[in-house]
Every structure is written in C-alpha cells, then in structure tokens.
Amino acid sequence: MQLAYFHVAADAPEKPMPDAAVVIDVLRATTTIAWALHNGAEAVQTFADLDDLRSSASKWNPSKRLLIGERGGQKLKGFDLGNSPVAVVPELVKGKRLFMSTTNGTKSLQRVREAPMLLTLSLPNRSAIAKRLLREKPTNIWILGSGWEGSYSLEDSLAAGALAAFLLNEANGLVSLVNDEITAAFSLWNQWKHDPEACLREATHGKRLVGIGDHDADFKCCADLDSLSVVPSQKEPGILVPS
Ligand code: MLT
C-alpha cells in the first residue's frame, strides 16, 4: 500500500483516481460525520454547494432529515445544527439523513467522490480506518486534508500522520510513504502523539474556533484517539454510511 498525503484538495492530481481516498477534516467535519453515523444517522449526504444541498433536502421527508453545517465555523442560517461533533446526539440524529455542507471538508469529499473506495478519517476513528485499509489492501491510497480555504492544516496533517503510524506499526512491510507530505505528517504525529488536543488548540483553525464561541468540548471530542469503531464509507456519490 502506497500512502500519499495532500494538504488540500487542490494539491491532489486531477487523474487518475487512487484505489482509495481517505478524507480528513479533524476540526470538525469528519469528526462530526463519525459521531453522527456512530449515533445512528441513516446517512450523511455531503454538498460543496448550498443550493444543491437545499434542493436535495427539500425532496426528503422533513421528519427524517437534518440540515447541518457551517461557513467560517458559524452555523448556517436556517440549518438545524452547525458542525459540532458533540451536537449530533442520538436523540436528534437517529434514523435521519444529515444534509451537510462545511467550509472546506465537503469540498475535499467532492474532489475524490469518483474514487472506488472513499472513507472519512478523524482521530476518534483512526484505528478503524487503518484496520479497514489493512483488510482491503488498496494499492494507491490518497489521504486528503481539508485545510482552511486552500491553506495548510496542522490538525489534518496530525491525523494523516496518526494513520501512517498505525499502518507502519501493524504492517511495516506492506506500507510505503510515497511523498514528503506524508513523511512530514508522520514526524508531526511523533511530535504531538502524547497530547493531540494540545496540537488541535495550537492550530490556527483551533484558535479561530476559540475566537468565535465556546467550542471547548469540541477539542476533547476531536482529539479522542481511537474511541470510535465506525468506518464512514461512500456508498453513492456524496452519500456516507457506516460500513
Ligand atoms: C471545515 O470544513 O473547514 C470545518 O469543518 C469548519 C468547522 O466546522 O470548524
């Protein structure tokens, strides 16, 4: 398995698609997706474009849908929830389809929706994703960060390094790091693995979240390594389900 990491969607080659794509948006979209599916959501349907989201959601039974998402970290007007992983509790999401759009994460998902295997990674489901990759053994794997409006993201690189560390530890002979970005991410993980939450708080987006409201619970949740077994997988373009 050849691991390549791209900091943001625009850095990934146009074609051909890899055998597997793993999308990361630690603060907070892929953590929210993991918790929503863990808590019983029927699916998370992601949209880069808000008009497309509203059009699709309008065709869904209102009692069986939630609109979730943000721009700039702030909940979107008229949406049911923002993008906090601690807000997608079972009593709200169980059995419902979540129509989701975020500033960066859903753009990364859009970029690789043609990949034959598309999974979403957060720190809570890091080992679950790694074990799925070890089971399926795709040859070329793109790990795709989300960043912030085209810029590098410390927290997404941390998670990419955490995934690489697990895979190298479990199957060293089977895994190779094939670009400098994944090698740097692996080193970053070794630097911060003893306190991932501190890394999230050091990140510029972490500081942005602190500045726009009380997101303290989000940091602990987003840093909670290997605490979920859910593997969000794309079953149809844009539609993520537990697998
Ligand atoms: C993103 O898409 O950049 C994030 O999920 C934004 C956030 O919710 O903090």
Coordinates of N, CA and C and ligand atoms in Angstrom, one line a residue:
M1 N 0.9 -1.2 0.0 CA 0.0 0.0 0.0 C 0.9 1.2 0.0
Q2 N 0.6 2.1 -1.0 CA 1.4 3.3 -1.1 C 0.6 4.5 -0.6
L3 N 1.1 5.1 0.4 CA 0.4 6.3 1.0 C 0.9 7.6 0.5
A4 N 0.0 8.4 0.0 CA 0.4 9.8 -0.3 C -0.6 10.7 0.4
Y5 N -0.1 11.8 0.9 CA -0.9 12.8 1.6 C -0.9 14.1 0.8
F6 N -2.1 14.7 0.7 CA -2.2 16.0 0.1 C -2.9 17.0 1.1
H7 N -2.2 18.1 1.3 CA -2.7 19.0 2.4 C -4.1 19.5 2.1
V8 N -4.4 19.8 0.8 CA -5.7 20.3 0.5 C -6.1 19.7 -0.9
A9 N -7.4 19.8 -1.2 CA -7.9 19.1 -2.4 C -7.2 19.5 -3.6
A10 N -6.9 20.8 -3.7 CA -6.3 21.3 -5.0 C -4.9 20.7 -5.2
D11 N -4.2 20.2 -4.2 CA -2.9 19.6 -4.4 C -2.9 18.2 -5.0
A12 N -4.1 17.6 -4.9 CA -4.2 16.2 -5.4 C -4.2 16.3 -7.0
P13 N -3.5 15.3 -7.6 CA -3.6 15.2 -9.1 C -5.0 15.1 -9.6
E14 N -5.2 15.6 -10.9 CA -6.5 15.5 -11.4 C -7.0 14.1 -11.7
K15 N -6.1 13.4 -12.4 CA -6.5 12.0 -12.7 C -5.2 11.2 -12.7
P16 N -5.1 9.9 -12.6 CA -6.3 9.0 -12.4 C -6.6 9.0 -10.9
M17 N -7.8 8.6 -10.5 CA -8.2 8.5 -9.1 C -7.4 7.4 -8.5
P18 N -7.1 7.5 -7.2 CA -6.4 6.4 -6.5 C -7.4 5.2 -6.3
D19 N -6.8 4.1 -5.8 CA -7.7 3.0 -5.4 C -8.6 3.3 -4.2
A20 N -8.0 4.1 -3.3 CA -8.8 4.5 -2.1 C -8.4 5.9 -1.8
A21 N -9.4 6.7 -1.3 CA -9.2 8.1 -0.8 C -9.7 8.1 0.6
V22 N -8.9 8.8 1.4 CA -9.3 8.9 2.9 C -9.3 10.4 3.1
V23 N -10.5 11.0 3.4 CA -10.6 12.4 3.5 C -10.6 12.8 5.0
I24 N -9.9 13.8 5.4 CA -9.7 14.3 6.8 C -10.2 15.7 6.9
D25 N -10.9 16.0 7.9 CA -11.2 17.3 8.4 C -11.4 17.3 9.9
V26 N -10.3 17.2 10.6 CA -10.3 16.9 12.0 C -11.2 17.9 12.8
L27 N -11.0 19.2 12.5 CA -11.8 20.2 13.1 C -12.8 20.8 12.1
R28 N -13.9 20.3 11.9 CA -14.5 19.3 12.6 C -15.3 18.3 11.8
A29 N -15.4 18.5 10.5 CA -16.4 17.8 9.6 C -16.3 16.3 9.7
T30 N -15.1 15.7 9.6 CA -15.0 14.3 9.6 C -15.2 13.7 11.0
T31 N -14.9 14.5 12.0 CA -15.2 14.0 13.4 C -16.8 14.0 13.6
T32 N -17.4 15.1 13.1 CA -18.9 15.2 13.2 C -19.5 14.0 12.4
I33 N -19.0 13.7 11.2 CA -19.6 12.6 10.4 C -19.4 11.3 11.2
A34 N -18.3 11.1 11.8 CA -18.1 9.8 12.5 C -19.0 9.7 13.7
W35 N -19.2 10.8 14.4 CA -20.1 10.7 15.6 C -21.6 10.6 15.1
A36 N -21.9 11.3 14.0 CA -23.3 11.2 13.6 C -23.7 9.8 13.2
L37 N -22.8 9.1 12.4 CA -23.1 7.8 12.0 C -23.0 6.8 13.1
H38 N -22.1 7.0 14.1 CA -22.0 6.2 15.3 C -23.3 6.3 16.1
N39 N -23.9 7.5 16.1 CA -25.1 7.8 16.9 C -26.4 7.4 16.1
G40 N -26.3 6.8 15.0 CA -27.4 6.2 14.3 C -28.0 6.9 13.2
A41 N -27.4 8.0 12.7 CA -27.9 8.7 11.5 C -27.9 7.7 10.3
E42 N -29.0 7.8 9.5 CA -29.1 6.9 8.4 C -28.0 7.1 7.4
A43 N -27.6 8.3 7.1 CA -26.5 8.6 6.2 C -26.2 10.1 6.4
V44 N -25.0 10.5 6.0 CA -24.6 11.9 5.9 C -24.4 12.1 4.4
Q45 N -25.2 13.0 3.8 CA -25.1 13.4 2.4 C -24.4 14.7 2.3
T46 N -23.2 14.8 1.7 CA -22.4 16.0 1.7 C -22.5 16.8 0.4
F47 N -22.4 18.1 0.6 CA -22.6 19.0 -0.5 C -21.5 20.1 -0.4
A48 N -20.8 20.4 -1.5 CA -20.0 21.6 -1.5 C -20.8 22.8 -1.8
D49 N -21.9 22.6 -2.5 CA -22.8 23.8 -2.9 C -24.1 23.8 -2.1
L50 N -24.4 24.9 -1.5 CA -25.5 25.1 -0.6 C -26.8 25.0 -1.4
D51 N -26.9 25.5 -2.6 CA -28.1 25.4 -3.4 C -28.4 23.9 -3.7
D52 N -27.4 23.2 -4.0 CA -27.6 21.7 -4.3 C -28.1 21.0 -3.0
L53 N -27.6 21.4 -1.8 CA -28.0 20.8 -0.6 C -29.5 21.1 -0.3
R54 N -29.8 22.4 -0.4 CA -31.2 22.7 -0.2 C -32.2 22.1 -1.1
S55 N -31.8 22.0 -2.4 CA -32.7 21.3 -3.4 C -32.9 19.8 -3.0
S56 N -31.8 19.1 -2.7 CA -31.9 17.7 -2.4 C -32.7 17.5 -1.1
A57 N -32.4 18.4 -0.1 CA -33.1 18.2 1.2 C -34.6 18.4 1.1
S58 N -35.0 19.3 0.2 CA -36.4 19.7 0.1 C -37.2 18.5 -0.4
K59 N -36.5 17.5 -1.0 CA -37.2 16.3 -1.5 C -37.3 15.2 -0.5
W60 N -36.7 15.5 0.7 CA -36.7 14.4 1.7 C -37.7 14.7 2.8
N61 N -38.3 13.6 3.4 CA -39.3 13.7 4.4 C -38.7 14.6 5.6
P62 N -39.3 15.8 5.8 CA -38.8 16.7 6.8 C -38.6 16.1 8.2
S63 N -39.4 15.1 8.5 CA -39.2 14.4 9.9 C -38.1 13.5 9.9
K64 N -37.5 13.3 8.7 CA -36.4 12.3 8.6 C -35.1 12.9 8.1
R65 N -35.0 14.2 8.3 CA -33.8 14.9 7.8 C -33.3 16.0 8.7
L66 N -32.0 16.3 8.7 CA -31.5 17.4 9.4 C -30.5 18.2 8.5
L67 N -30.5 19.5 8.5 CA -29.5 20.2 7.7 C -28.4 20.7 8.7
I68 N -27.2 20.3 8.4 CA -26.1 20.7 9.3 C -24.9 21.3 8.6
G69 N -24.3 22.2 9.2 CA -23.1 22.8 8.5 C -22.8 24.2 8.9
E70 N -21.7 24.7 8.3 CA -21.2 26.0 8.7 C -20.5 26.6 7.6
R71 N -20.3 27.9 7.7 CA -19.3 28.7 6.9 C -18.5 29.5 7.9
G72 N -17.2 29.4 7.8 CA -16.4 30.2 8.7 C -16.5 29.7 10.1
G73 N -17.0 28.5 10.3 CA -17.1 27.9 11.6 C -18.4 28.2 12.3
Q74 N -19.2 29.1 11.6 CA -20.5 29.6 12.2 C -21.7 28.8 11.6
K75 N -22.6 28.4 12.4 CA -23.8 27.6 11.9 C -24.5 28.4 10.8
L76 N -24.9 27.7 9.8 CA -25.6 28.4 8.7 C -27.1 28.7 9.0
K77 N -27.5 29.9 8.6 CA -28.9 30.4 8.9 C -29.9 29.4 8.3
G78 N -30.8 29.0 9.2 CA -31.9 28.1 8.7 C -31.5 26.7 8.8
F79 N -30.3 26.4 9.2 CA -29.9 25.0 9.4 C -30.2 24.5 10.8
D80 N -30.4 23.2 11.0 CA -30.8 22.6 12.3 C -29.6 22.6 13.2
L81 N -28.4 22.3 12.7 CA -27.2 22.2 13.6 C -26.0 22.9 12.8
G82 N -25.0 23.2 13.6 CA -23.8 23.7 13.0 C -22.9 22.5 12.6
N83 N -21.6 22.5 13.1 CA -20.8 21.4 12.7 C -20.0 20.9 13.9
S84 N -20.7 20.9 15.0 CA -20.0 20.4 16.2 C -20.3 18.9 16.4
P85 N -19.2 18.1 16.6 CA -19.4 16.6 16.8 C -20.2 16.3 18.1
V86 N -20.2 17.2 19.0 CA -20.9 16.9 20.3 C -22.4 17.2 20.2
A87 N -22.8 17.8 19.0 CA -24.2 18.2 18.9 C -25.0 17.1 18.2
V88 N -24.4 16.2 17.5 CA -25.1 15.2 16.7 C -25.4 14.0 17.6
V89 N -26.2 14.3 18.6 CA -26.6 13.2 19.6 C -27.6 12.3 19.1
P90 N -27.7 11.1 19.7 CA -28.6 10.1 19.1 C -30.1 10.6 19.1
E91 N -30.5 11.3 20.1 CA -31.9 11.7 20.1 C -32.3 12.6 19.0
L92 N -31.3 13.3 18.4 CA -31.5 14.2 17.3 C -31.3 13.5 15.9
V93 N -30.3 12.6 15.8 CA -29.9 12.1 14.5 C -30.4 10.7 14.2
K94 N -30.7 9.9 15.2 CA -31.1 8.5 14.9 C -32.1 8.3 13.8
G95 N -31.8 7.6 12.8 CA -32.7 7.3 11.7 C -32.8 8.4 10.7
K96 N -32.1 9.5 10.8 CA -32.3 10.6 9.9 C -31.1 10.7 8.9
R97 N -31.4 11.3 7.8 CA -30.3 11.7 6.8 C -29.9 13.1 7.2
L98 N -28.6 13.3 7.3 CA -28.0 14.6 7.6 C -27.5 15.2 6.3
F99 N -28.0 16.3 5.9 CA -27.6 17.0 4.7 C -26.5 18.0 5.2
M100 N -25.3 17.9 4.7 CA -24.1 18.6 5.4 C -23.3 19.4 4.3
S101 N -23.0 20.6 4.7 CA -22.0 21.4 4.0 C -21.1 22.2 4.9
T102 N -19.8 22.1 4.6 CA -18.9 22.8 5.5 C -17.9 23.7 4.6
T103 N -17.2 24.5 5.3 CA -16.3 25.4 4.5 C -15.3 24.7 3.7
N104 N -14.7 23.7 4.2 CA -13.6 23.0 3.5 C -13.8 21.5 3.3
G105 N -14.3 20.9 4.4 CA -14.4 19.4 4.4 C -15.2 18.8 3.2
T106 N -16.3 19.4 3.0 CA -17.2 18.8 1.9 C -16.6 19.1 0.5
K107 N -15.7 20.1 0.4 CA -15.1 20.3 -0.8 C -14.0 19.2 -1.1
S108 N -13.3 18.8 -0.1 CA -12.4 17.7 -0.2 C -13.1 16.4 -0.6
L109 N -14.3 16.2 0.0 CA -15.0 15.0 -0.3 C -15.5 15.0 -1.8
Q110 N -15.9 16.2 -2.2 CA -16.3 16.3 -3.6 C -15.2 16.0 -4.6
R111 N -14.0 16.4 -4.2 CA -12.8 16.3 -5.1 C -12.5 14.8 -5.4
V112 N -12.8 13.9 -4.5 CA -12.4 12.5 -4.7 C -13.7 11.6 -4.7
R113 N -14.8 12.1 -5.0 CA -16.0 11.3 -4.9 C -16.0 10.2 -6.0
E114 N -15.1 10.3 -7.0 CA -15.1 9.3 -8.1 C -14.1 8.1 -7.7
A115 N -13.5 8.2 -6.5 CA -12.6 7.1 -6.1 C -13.4 5.8 -5.8
P116 N -12.9 4.7 -6.2 CA -13.6 3.4 -5.9 C -13.9 3.2 -4.5
M117 N -13.0 3.6 -3.6 CA -13.2 3.5 -2.1 C -13.0 4.9 -1.5
L118 N -14.0 5.4 -0.8 CA -13.8 6.7 -0.2 C -14.2 6.6 1.3
L119 N -13.3 6.9 2.2 CA -13.6 6.8 3.6 C -13.3 8.1 4.2
T120 N -13.8 8.4 5.4 CA -13.5 9.6 6.1 C -12.9 9.3 7.4
L121 N -11.8 10.0 7.7 CA -10.9 9.8 8.9 C -11.0 11.0 9.8
S122 N -11.1 10.6 11.1 CA -10.9 11.6 12.2 C -10.0 10.9 13.2
L123 N -9.6 11.6 14.3 CA -8.8 10.9 15.3 C -9.6 9.9 16.0
P124 N -10.8 10.1 16.3 CA -11.6 9.0 17.0 C -11.7 7.7 16.2
N125 N -11.8 7.8 14.9 CA -11.9 6.5 14.2 C -10.6 6.2 13.4
R126 N -9.5 6.7 13.9 CA -8.2 6.4 13.2 C -7.9 4.9 13.1
S127 N -8.0 4.2 14.1 CA -7.7 2.7 14.1 C -8.7 2.0 13.2
A128 N -9.9 2.4 13.3 CA -11.0 1.7 12.5 C -10.7 1.8 11.0
I129 N -10.3 3.0 10.6 CA -10.0 3.3 9.2 C -8.7 2.5 8.8
A130 N -7.7 2.5 9.7 CA -6.5 1.8 9.4 C -6.8 0.3 9.2
K131 N -7.6 -0.3 10.1 CA -7.9 -1.7 10.0 C -8.6 -2.0 8.7
R132 N -9.5 -1.1 8.3 CA -10.2 -1.4 7.0 C -9.3 -1.4 5.9
L133 N -8.3 -0.4 5.9 CA -7.3 -0.4 4.8 C -6.4 -1.7 4.8
L134 N -6.1 -2.1 6.0 CA -5.3 -3.4 6.1 C -6.1 -4.6 5.6
R135 N -7.4 -4.5 5.8 CA -8.2 -5.6 5.3 C -8.4 -5.6 3.8
E136 N -8.6 -4.4 3.2 CA -8.9 -4.3 1.8 C -7.6 -4.2 1.0
K137 N -6.6 -3.7 1.6 CA -5.3 -3.5 0.9 C -5.3 -2.8 -0.4
P138 N -5.9 -1.7 -0.5 CA -5.8 -0.9 -1.8 C -4.3 -0.6 -2.1
T139 N -4.0 -0.5 -3.4 CA -2.5 -0.2 -3.7 C -2.2 1.2 -3.5
N140 N -3.0 2.1 -4.2 CA -2.7 3.5 -4.1 C -3.7 4.2 -3.2
I141 N -3.2 4.8 -2.1 CA -4.1 5.5 -1.2 C -3.8 7.0 -1.1
W142 N -4.8 7.8 -1.4 CA -4.6 9.3 -1.2 C -5.2 9.6 0.1
I143 N -4.5 10.3 1.0 CA -5.0 10.9 2.2 C -5.2 12.3 1.8
L144 N -6.4 12.9 2.0 CA -6.7 14.2 1.5 C -7.1 15.1 2.7
G145 N -6.3 16.1 3.1 CA -6.7 17.0 4.1 C -7.7 18.0 3.6
S146 N -8.2 18.8 4.4 CA -9.2 19.9 4.0 C -8.6 21.3 4.2
G147 N -7.7 21.4 5.2 CA -7.1 22.8 5.3 C -8.1 23.8 5.6
W148 N -7.7 25.1 5.3 CA -8.6 26.2 5.5 C -8.5 27.1 4.3
E149 N -9.5 27.1 3.5 CA -9.6 28.0 2.3 C -8.3 27.9 1.5
G150 N -7.8 26.7 1.3 CA -6.7 26.4 0.5 C -5.3 26.4 1.2
S151 N -5.4 26.7 2.5 CA -4.1 26.7 3.3 C -3.9 25.4 4.1
Y152 N -2.7 25.2 4.4 CA -2.3 24.0 5.2 C -3.0 24.0 6.6
S153 N -3.3 22.7 7.0 CA -3.9 22.5 8.3 C -3.1 21.6 9.1
L154 N -2.7 22.1 10.3 CA -1.8 21.3 11.2 C -2.6 20.1 11.7
E155 N -3.9 20.3 12.0 CA -4.6 19.2 12.6 C -4.9 18.1 11.6
D156 N -5.1 18.4 10.4 CA -5.4 17.4 9.4 C -4.1 16.6 9.1
S157 N -2.9 17.3 9.1 CA -1.6 16.6 8.9 C -1.4 15.7 10.1
L158 N -1.8 16.1 11.3 CA -1.6 15.3 12.5 C -2.3 14.0 12.3
A159 N -3.6 14.0 11.8 CA -4.4 12.8 11.7 C -3.8 11.9 10.5
A160 N -3.3 12.5 9.5 CA -2.7 11.8 8.4 C -1.4 11.0 9.0
G161 N -0.7 11.7 9.8 CA 0.5 11.0 10.4 C 0.1 9.9 11.4
A162 N -1.0 10.2 12.1 CA -1.5 9.1 13.0 C -1.9 7.9 12.3
L163 N -2.6 8.1 11.1 CA -2.9 6.9 10.3 C -1.7 6.2 9.8
A164 N -0.7 6.9 9.3 CA 0.5 6.3 8.8 C 1.2 5.6 9.9
A165 N 1.2 6.1 11.1 CA 1.9 5.5 12.2 C 1.3 4.1 12.5
F166 N -0.1 4.1 12.5 CA -0.8 2.8 12.8 C -0.5 1.8 11.8
L167 N -0.5 2.2 10.5 CA -0.3 1.3 9.4 C 1.1 0.7 9.4
L168 N 2.1 1.6 9.6 CA 3.5 1.2 9.6 C 3.8 0.3 10.8
N169 N 3.1 0.5 11.9 CA 3.3 -0.3 13.1 C 2.7 -1.7 12.9
E170 N 1.5 -1.7 12.2 CA 0.8 -3.0 12.1 C 1.4 -3.8 10.9
A171 N 1.9 -3.1 9.8 CA 2.2 -3.8 8.6 C 3.3 -3.2 7.9
N172 N 4.4 -3.0 8.6 CA 5.5 -2.2 8.0 C 5.9 -2.6 6.6
G173 N 6.0 -3.9 6.4 CA 6.5 -4.4 5.1 C 5.5 -4.1 4.0
L174 N 4.2 -3.8 4.3 CA 3.2 -3.6 3.3 C 3.0 -2.2 2.9
V175 N 3.5 -1.3 3.7 CA 3.2 0.1 3.6 C 4.4 1.0 3.2
S176 N 4.2 1.9 2.2 CA 5.3 2.8 1.9 C 4.7 4.2 1.9
L177 N 5.5 5.2 2.4 CA 5.2 6.6 2.4 C 5.8 7.2 1.1
V178 N 4.9 7.6 0.2 CA 5.5 7.9 -1.2 C 5.6 9.4 -1.5
N179 N 5.2 10.3 -0.5 CA 5.5 11.7 -0.8 C 6.0 12.4 0.5
D180 N 6.6 13.6 0.3 CA 7.2 14.2 1.5 C 6.1 14.7 2.5
E181 N 4.9 15.0 2.0 CA 3.9 15.4 2.9 C 3.5 14.3 3.9
I182 N 3.4 13.1 3.5 CA 3.1 12.0 4.4 C 4.2 11.7 5.4
T183 N 5.4 11.9 4.9 CA 6.6 11.7 5.8 C 6.6 12.8 6.8
A184 N 6.4 14.0 6.4 CA 6.3 15.1 7.4 C 5.2 14.9 8.4
A185 N 4.0 14.4 7.9 CA 2.9 14.2 8.8 C 3.2 13.2 9.8
F186 N 3.9 12.1 9.4 CA 4.3 11.1 10.3 C 5.2 11.6 11.4
S187 N 6.1 12.5 11.0 CA 7.0 13.1 12.0 C 6.2 14.0 13.0
L188 N 5.2 14.7 12.4 CA 4.4 15.6 13.2 C 3.6 14.8 14.3
W189 N 3.1 13.7 13.8 CA 2.4 12.8 14.8 C 3.3 12.4 15.9
N190 N 4.6 12.0 15.6 CA 5.5 11.6 16.6 C 5.8 12.7 17.6
Q191 N 5.7 13.9 17.1 CA 6.0 15.1 18.0 C 4.8 15.3 18.9
W192 N 3.6 15.1 18.5 CA 2.4 15.5 19.3 C 1.6 14.3 19.8
K193 N 2.0 13.1 19.5 CA 1.1 12.0 19.8 C 0.7 11.8 21.3
H194 N 1.6 12.4 22.1 CA 1.3 12.3 23.6 C 0.2 13.3 24.0
D195 N -0.1 14.2 23.2 CA -1.2 15.2 23.5 C -1.8 15.8 22.3
P196 N -2.6 15.0 21.6 CA -3.2 15.5 20.3 C -4.1 16.8 20.5
E197 N -4.7 16.8 21.7 CA -5.6 18.0 21.9 C -4.8 19.3 21.9
A198 N -3.6 19.2 22.5 CA -2.7 20.4 22.5 C -2.4 20.9 21.1
C199 N -2.2 19.9 20.2 CA -1.9 20.2 18.8 C -3.1 20.9 18.2
L200 N -4.3 20.4 18.5 CA -5.5 21.0 17.9 C -5.7 22.4 18.4
R201 N -5.4 22.7 19.7 CA -5.5 24.0 20.2 C -4.4 25.0 19.7
E202 N -3.3 24.4 19.3 CA -2.2 25.2 18.7 C -2.5 25.6 17.3
A203 N -3.3 24.8 16.6 CA -3.6 25.0 15.2 C -4.3 26.3 14.9
T204 N -4.1 27.0 13.8 CA -4.8 28.3 13.5 C -6.3 28.1 13.5
H205 N -6.8 26.9 13.0 CA -8.3 26.8 13.0 C -8.8 26.5 14.4
G206 N -8.0 25.9 15.2 CA -8.4 25.7 16.6 C -8.5 27.1 17.3
K207 N -7.6 27.9 17.0 CA -7.6 29.3 17.6 C -8.8 30.1 17.1
R208 N -9.1 29.8 15.8 CA -10.3 30.5 15.2 C -11.5 30.1 15.9
L209 N -11.7 28.8 16.1 CA -12.9 28.3 16.8 C -13.0 28.9 18.2
V210 N -11.9 29.0 18.9 CA -11.9 29.6 20.3 C -12.4 31.0 20.2
G211 N -12.0 31.7 19.1 CA -12.4 33.1 18.9 C -13.8 33.3 18.6
I212 N -14.5 32.3 18.0 CA -15.9 32.5 17.6 C -16.9 31.9 18.5
G213 N -16.5 31.3 19.6 CA -17.5 30.8 20.6 C -17.0 29.7 21.5
D214 N -17.9 29.2 22.3 CA -17.5 28.2 23.2 C -17.5 26.8 22.5
H215 N -16.3 26.4 22.0 CA -16.1 25.1 21.4 C -15.2 24.2 22.2
D216 N -15.1 24.5 23.5 CA -14.2 23.7 24.3 C -14.4 22.2 24.2
A217 N -15.7 21.8 24.3 CA -16.0 20.4 24.2 C -15.6 19.8 22.9
D218 N -15.6 20.6 21.8 CA -15.2 20.0 20.5 C -13.8 19.5 20.5
F219 N -12.9 20.3 21.2 CA -11.5 19.9 21.1 C -11.2 18.5 21.7
K220 N -11.8 18.3 22.9 CA -11.6 17.0 23.5 C -12.2 15.9 22.6
C221 N -13.4 16.1 22.1 CA -14.0 15.2 21.2 C -13.2 14.9 20.0
C222 N -12.7 15.9 19.3 CA -11.9 15.8 18.1 C -10.6 15.2 18.3
A223 N -10.1 15.2 19.5 CA -8.7 14.7 19.8 C -8.8 13.2 20.4
D224 N -10.0 12.7 20.6 CA -10.2 11.5 21.3 C -9.8 10.2 20.5
L225 N -8.5 9.9 20.5 CA -8.0 8.9 19.6 C -8.5 7.5 19.7
D226 N -8.9 6.9 18.6 CA -9.3 5.5 18.5 C -10.5 5.2 19.4
S227 N -11.4 6.1 19.6 CA -12.6 5.9 20.5 C -13.8 5.4 19.8
L228 N -13.8 5.5 18.5 CA -15.0 5.0 17.7 C -14.5 3.9 16.7
S229 N -15.4 3.0 16.5 CA -15.2 1.9 15.5 C -15.8 2.1 14.2
V230 N -16.5 3.3 14.0 CA -17.3 3.5 12.8 C -16.4 3.8 11.6
V231 N -16.7 3.2 10.4 CA -16.0 3.5 9.2 C -16.9 4.1 8.2
P232 N -17.0 5.5 8.2 CA -17.9 6.1 7.2 C -17.3 5.9 5.8
S233 N -18.2 5.3 4.9 CA -17.8 4.9 3.6 C -18.8 5.5 2.6
Q234 N -18.3 5.9 1.4 CA -19.2 6.5 0.4 C -19.9 5.3 -0.4
K235 N -21.2 5.2 -0.3 CA -21.9 4.1 -1.0 C -22.4 4.6 -2.3
E236 N -22.7 5.9 -2.5 CA -23.1 6.6 -3.7 C -22.4 7.9 -3.7
P237 N -22.2 8.6 -4.8 CA -21.5 9.9 -4.8 C -22.1 10.8 -3.7
G238 N -21.3 11.2 -2.8 CA -21.7 12.2 -1.8 C -22.5 11.6 -0.6
I239 N -22.8 10.3 -0.6 CA -23.5 9.7 0.5 C -22.7 8.8 1.3
L240 N -22.5 9.2 2.6 CA -21.6 8.4 3.5 C -22.5 7.6 4.5
V241 N -22.2 6.3 4.6 CA -22.9 5.4 5.5 C -21.9 4.7 6.4
P242 N -22.3 4.2 7.6 CA -21.4 3.3 8.3 C -21.2 2.0 7.6
S243 N -20.0 1.5 7.7 CA -19.7 0.3 6.9 C -18.8 -0.7 7.8
Ligands
MLT1 C1 -14.2 22.9 7.6 O1 -15.0 22.4 6.8 O2 -13.3 23.7 7.4 C2 -14.5 22.7 9.1 O3 -15.3 21.6 9.3 C3 -15.0 24.0 9.7 C4 -15.5 23.8 11.1 O4 -16.6 23.3 11.3 O5 -14.9 24.2 12.0

